[in-house]
Short mmCIF file of C-alpha atoms in Angstrom, two decimals:
data_model
loop_
_atom_site.label_atom_id
_atom_site.label_comp_id
_atom_site.label_asym_id
_atom_site.label_seq_id
_atom_site.Cartn_x
_atom_site.Cartn_y
_atom_site.Cartn_z
CA MET A 15 0.00 0.00 0.00
CA LEU A 16 1.29 3.43 -0.93
CA ASN A 17 2.04 5.45 2.21
CA GLY A 18 3.72 8.58 0.88
CA THR A 19 7.32 7.52 1.51
CA ASN A 20 7.57 4.29 -0.47
CA PHE A 21 6.58 5.37 -3.97
CA LYS A 22 9.53 3.73 -5.76
CA GLU A 23 8.90 0.37 -4.11
CA TRP A 24 5.16 0.72 -4.67
CA LYS A 25 5.62 1.53 -8.37
CA ARG A 26 7.99 -1.41 -8.88
CA HIS A 27 5.48 -3.74 -7.23
CA VAL A 28 2.60 -2.41 -9.38
CA LEU A 29 4.55 -2.86 -12.62
CA ILE A 30 5.43 -6.44 -11.67
CA VAL A 31 1.80 -7.29 -10.84
CA LEU A 32 0.38 -5.71 -13.99
CA GLY A 33 3.07 -7.37 -16.11
CA CYS A 34 2.35 -10.81 -14.65
CA MET A 35 -1.36 -10.27 -15.36
CA ASP A 36 -0.46 -9.23 -18.93
CA ILE A 37 -2.43 -5.99 -18.64
CA ASP A 38 0.45 -3.50 -18.66
CA LEU A 39 0.11 -2.68 -22.38
CA ALA A 40 -1.36 0.77 -21.67
CA LEU A 41 1.73 1.63 -19.60
CA ARG A 42 4.11 0.60 -22.38
CA GLN A 43 2.39 1.85 -25.54
CA GLU A 44 0.61 5.04 -26.52
CA GLN A 45 -3.14 5.04 -27.03
CA PRO A 46 -4.00 3.79 -30.55
CA ALA A 47 -5.90 5.95 -33.01
CA PRO A 48 -9.71 5.77 -32.88
CA LEU A 49 -11.30 3.04 -34.99
CA THR A 50 -12.83 3.84 -38.36
CA ALA A 51 -14.85 1.96 -40.90
CA ASP A 52 -11.59 1.14 -42.66
CA SER A 53 -9.82 -0.24 -39.56
CA THR A 54 -8.31 -3.69 -40.06
CA PRO A 55 -9.09 -6.64 -37.77
CA ASP A 56 -5.58 -6.34 -36.29
CA ALA A 57 -6.13 -2.67 -35.54
CA LYS A 58 -9.47 -3.46 -33.88
CA ARG A 59 -7.84 -6.20 -31.80
CA ASP A 60 -5.00 -3.90 -30.69
CA PHE A 61 -7.50 -1.16 -29.87
CA GLU A 62 -9.52 -3.49 -27.66
CA ARG A 63 -6.40 -4.85 -25.94
CA TRP A 64 -5.07 -1.39 -25.15
CA HIS A 65 -8.37 -0.10 -23.77
CA ARG A 66 -8.85 -3.20 -21.64
CA SER A 67 -5.30 -2.84 -20.31
CA ASN A 68 -5.87 0.86 -19.59
CA ARG A 69 -9.16 0.25 -17.81
CA MET A 70 -7.89 -2.65 -15.66
CA SER A 71 -4.58 -0.95 -14.79
CA LEU A 72 -6.34 2.24 -13.74
CA MET A 73 -8.82 0.32 -11.56
CA ILE A 74 -6.08 -1.67 -9.84
CA MET A 75 -3.87 1.34 -9.13
CA LYS A 76 -6.76 3.35 -7.69
CA HIS A 77 -7.74 0.38 -5.56
CA ILE A 78 -4.33 -0.03 -3.91
CA ILE A 79 -3.74 3.58 -2.89
CA PRO A 80 -5.48 5.45 -0.05
CA GLU A 81 -8.34 7.63 -1.22
CA ALA A 82 -6.69 10.70 0.31
CA PHE A 83 -3.76 10.32 -2.11
CA ARG A 84 -5.87 10.36 -5.27
CA GLY A 85 -6.85 14.01 -5.35
CA THR A 86 -9.44 15.69 -7.53
CA GLU A 87 -7.14 15.96 -10.54
CA SER A 88 -6.15 12.30 -10.38
CA GLU A 89 -9.78 11.21 -10.40
CA GLU A 90 -10.26 13.08 -13.68
CA ILE A 91 -7.35 11.29 -15.39
CA THR A 92 -8.56 8.56 -17.73
CA GLN A 93 -5.26 7.01 -18.82
CA ALA A 94 -3.32 4.64 -16.58
CA LYS A 95 0.09 5.96 -17.65
CA SER A 96 -0.90 9.57 -16.97
CA PHE A 97 -2.31 8.54 -13.58
CA LEU A 98 0.98 6.85 -12.65
CA ASP A 99 3.00 9.84 -13.87
CA ASP A 100 0.86 12.18 -11.79
CA LEU A 101 1.48 10.11 -8.67
CA GLU A 102 5.20 10.03 -9.38
CA GLN A 103 5.40 13.82 -9.61
CA ARG A 104 3.47 14.15 -6.37
CA PHE A 105 5.57 11.70 -4.35
CA ALA A 106 8.95 12.05 -6.05
CA LYS A 107 11.71 12.81 -3.54
CA ASN A 108 14.18 15.61 -3.89
CA ASP A 109 17.17 14.01 -5.63
CA LYS A 110 19.71 16.12 -3.75
CA VAL A 111 18.26 15.13 -0.39
CA GLU A 112 18.21 11.46 -1.36
CA MET A 113 21.79 11.63 -2.68
CA THR A 114 22.99 13.17 0.58
CA SER A 115 21.17 10.58 2.65
CA LEU A 116 22.56 7.67 0.64
CA LEU A 117 26.12 9.02 0.68
CA ASN A 118 25.97 9.54 4.44
CA SER A 119 24.70 6.00 4.90
CA LEU A 120 27.45 4.54 2.72
CA ILE A 121 30.28 6.53 4.29
CA SER A 122 29.18 5.85 7.87
CA MET A 123 28.75 2.10 7.46
CA LYS A 124 31.01 0.04 9.76
CA TYR A 125 31.15 -3.73 10.03
CA LYS A 126 31.22 -4.71 13.71
CA GLY A 127 32.12 -8.36 13.23
CA GLN A 128 28.61 -9.55 13.95
CA GLY A 129 26.18 -11.07 11.51
CA ASN A 130 27.16 -11.99 7.96
CA ILE A 131 29.92 -10.10 6.16
CA ARG A 132 28.55 -11.16 2.77
CA GLU A 133 25.20 -9.51 3.51
CA TYR A 134 27.00 -6.43 4.85
CA ILE A 135 29.00 -5.97 1.63
CA MET A 136 25.92 -6.61 -0.52
CA GLU A 137 24.10 -3.86 1.40
CA MET A 138 26.93 -1.44 0.54
CA PHE A 139 26.67 -2.46 -3.12
CA HIS A 140 22.90 -1.90 -2.99
CA ILE A 141 23.35 1.66 -1.73
CA ALA A 142 25.93 2.26 -4.46
CA SER A 143 23.43 1.06 -7.08
CA LYS A 144 20.85 3.54 -5.75
CA LEU A 145 23.41 6.32 -6.11
CA LYS A 146 24.11 5.17 -9.66
CA ALA A 147 20.41 5.54 -10.46
CA LEU A 148 20.72 9.14 -9.25
CA LYS A 149 23.64 9.76 -11.65
CA ILE A 150 26.34 9.30 -8.99
CA GLU A 151 28.44 6.34 -10.03
CA LEU A 152 31.22 5.08 -7.76
CA SER A 153 34.05 3.19 -9.44
CA LYS A 154 34.46 -0.46 -8.51
CA ASP A 155 37.97 0.18 -7.17
CA LEU A 156 36.67 2.94 -4.91
CA LEU A 157 33.84 0.74 -3.67
CA VAL A 158 36.31 -2.05 -2.83
CA LEU A 159 38.42 0.40 -0.82
CA MET A 160 35.35 1.74 1.00
CA VAL A 161 34.40 -1.78 2.04
CA LEU A 162 37.94 -2.52 3.30
CA VAL A 163 38.11 0.75 5.24
CA SER A 164 34.83 -0.09 6.98
CA LEU A 165 36.13 -3.43 8.32
CA PRO A 166 37.13 -3.67 12.02
CA ALA A 167 40.64 -3.93 13.51
CA GLN A 168 40.82 -7.72 13.36
CA PHE A 169 40.94 -7.42 9.56
CA SER A 170 44.07 -5.22 9.70
CA GLN A 171 46.45 -7.89 8.37
CA PHE A 172 43.95 -8.71 5.64
CA LYS A 173 43.81 -5.05 4.53
CA ILE A 174 47.61 -4.72 4.60
CA SER A 175 47.89 -7.80 2.41
CA TYR A 176 45.54 -6.26 -0.17
CA ASN A 177 47.38 -2.94 -0.19
CA CYS A 178 50.72 -4.70 -0.78
CA GLN A 179 49.61 -6.61 -3.85
CA LYS A 180 49.46 -5.20 -7.37
CA GLU A 181 46.28 -6.96 -8.46
CA LYS A 182 42.91 -5.33 -7.80
CA TRP A 183 39.90 -7.36 -6.78
CA THR A 184 36.56 -7.38 -8.50
CA LEU A 185 33.49 -6.99 -6.32
CA ASN A 186 32.84 -10.73 -6.38
CA GLU A 187 36.46 -11.46 -5.46
CA LEU A 188 36.19 -8.99 -2.59
CA ILE A 189 33.17 -10.82 -1.18
CA SER A 190 34.87 -14.21 -1.55
CA HIS A 191 38.10 -13.11 0.16
CA CYS A 192 36.28 -11.33 2.98
CA VAL A 193 34.13 -14.38 3.70
CA GLN A 194 37.24 -16.61 3.79
CA GLU A 195 39.05 -14.19 6.11
CA GLU A 196 36.10 -13.98 8.48
CA ASP A 197 35.89 -17.79 8.62
CA ARG A 198 39.62 -17.96 9.41
CA LEU A 199 39.31 -15.38 12.20
CA LYS A 200 36.41 -17.31 13.73
CA ARG A 201 38.40 -20.57 13.64
CA ASP A 202 41.43 -18.90 15.25
CA LYS A 203 39.26 -17.42 17.98
CA THR A 204 37.68 -20.80 18.71
CA GLU A 205 41.06 -22.57 18.81
CA SER A 206 42.52 -19.91 21.14
CA ALA A 207 39.58 -20.32 23.50
CA HIS A 208 40.05 -24.10 23.54
CA LEU A 209 43.79 -23.79 24.23
CA ALA A 210 43.22 -21.34 27.07
CA SER A 211 40.61 -23.61 28.61
CA ALA A 212 42.84 -26.69 28.27
CA SER A 213 45.83 -24.87 29.81
CA LYS A 214 43.74 -23.74 32.77
CA ASP A 215 42.41 -27.26 33.38
CA LYS A 216 45.93 -28.70 33.12
CA GLY A 217 47.23 -26.25 35.73
CA LYS A 218 44.47 -27.17 38.16
CA LYS A 219 45.17 -30.88 37.62
CA ARG A 220 48.92 -30.41 38.32
CA ILE A 221 48.21 -28.63 41.61
CA TYR A 222 45.80 -31.37 42.64
CA GLN A 223 48.34 -34.08 41.78
CA ASN A 224 51.08 -32.34 43.80
CA GLU A 225 48.81 -32.08 46.81
CA ALA A 226 47.78 -35.71 46.49
CA ALA A 227 51.42 -36.87 46.12
CA LYS A 228 52.39 -35.40 49.49
CA GLY A 229 50.13 -37.79 51.34
CA PRO A 230 49.01 -37.58 54.96
CA ALA A 231 52.47 -38.43 56.39
CA GLN A 232 54.26 -35.65 54.51
CA LYS A 233 51.60 -33.13 55.37
CA LYS A 234 51.92 -34.13 59.02
CA GLN A 235 55.66 -33.52 58.97
CA GLU A 236 55.24 -30.00 57.72
CA ARG A 237 55.30 -27.88 60.85
CA VAL A 238 54.75 -24.25 61.43
CA PRO A 239 58.18 -22.71 62.30
CA ILE A 240 58.61 -21.65 65.97
CA ASN A 241 60.33 -18.49 67.21
CA CYS A 242 61.65 -17.45 70.62
CA TYR A 243 59.72 -14.56 72.05
CA PHE A 244 62.82 -13.39 73.97
CA CYS A 245 65.67 -13.37 71.49
CA GLU A 246 63.31 -13.61 68.48
CA LYS A 247 65.41 -16.33 66.87
CA PRO A 248 63.81 -19.37 65.29
CA GLY A 249 64.22 -22.97 66.33
CA HIS A 250 63.45 -22.87 70.06
CA LEU A 251 60.97 -21.63 72.60
CA LYS A 252 61.47 -18.93 75.21
CA LYS A 253 61.72 -21.44 78.08
CA ASP A 254 64.63 -23.13 76.29
CA CYS A 255 66.47 -19.91 75.40
CA THR A 256 69.97 -19.65 77.01
CA LYS A 257 69.88 -15.87 76.78
CA TYR A 258 66.62 -15.87 78.66
CA HIS A 259 68.08 -18.02 81.42
CA ALA A 260 71.11 -15.72 81.63
CA TRP A 261 68.88 -12.70 81.87
CA ARG A 262 66.88 -14.26 84.70
CA ALA A 263 70.06 -15.06 86.59
CA LYS A 264 71.26 -11.48 86.18
CA LYS A 265 67.98 -10.21 87.56
CA GLY A 266 68.17 -12.58 90.51
CA LEU A 267 65.14 -14.53 89.42
CA PRO A 268 64.77 -18.22 90.22
CA GLU A 269 66.50 -20.44 87.71
CA LEU A 270 64.28 -22.39 85.35
CA PRO A 271 65.04 -25.92 84.29
CA LYS A 272 67.10 -25.81 81.06
CA ALA A 273 66.11 -27.65 77.92
CA LYS A 274 67.49 -31.16 77.68
#
């Protein structure tokens, strides 16, 4: 249904439908001359075909547009081609505005590594084809470079490789190489993730094996080191410290039993 912003798509759809129904003759050929007594059977047949095509095409087009879009002047038009031309003039976009919008879309496009790179490149080509219809044609070499520039950082080596070679890619070659490169990057990422996971699991297993190898007896033998609270040296307790006993004697304190 025509909504005021989709005239080009609506017109393309209408032409396809009328063509499939074989009633688009009035849109392709001018109205034949009126019949006379001398008109041949072929002329009469062509006259009838054209008028039937015109009548059916006009009815269908009026049926599939909102009544508010028809207007008083459109209702007075009796030829399907003139009716379609009138609609086109009414809903035609400003070419300069459309050019600017399409160029901004094309220049700002960036592939983020998500989705399908083939579809992404085809979308850029589609925008370029719309610009071509507006008399702005981008060369194939420029379009290839624009696609490469829009690729993310992980494609850096891929872009350097292209810049270093003498041969230039066609658009189909560009798509093929980009798809292959994206597949390679995905494989490398998957393999790196597997290696990191395997290395982590191996480290945990080694620690567990070392702990298990010690056994209860070895763990029991591992003591917490002791320190003397008097001289602060390791290996003995305060009650066994010779310096502590000497200090007590100097102070006139009762002698403690020495360590055996």
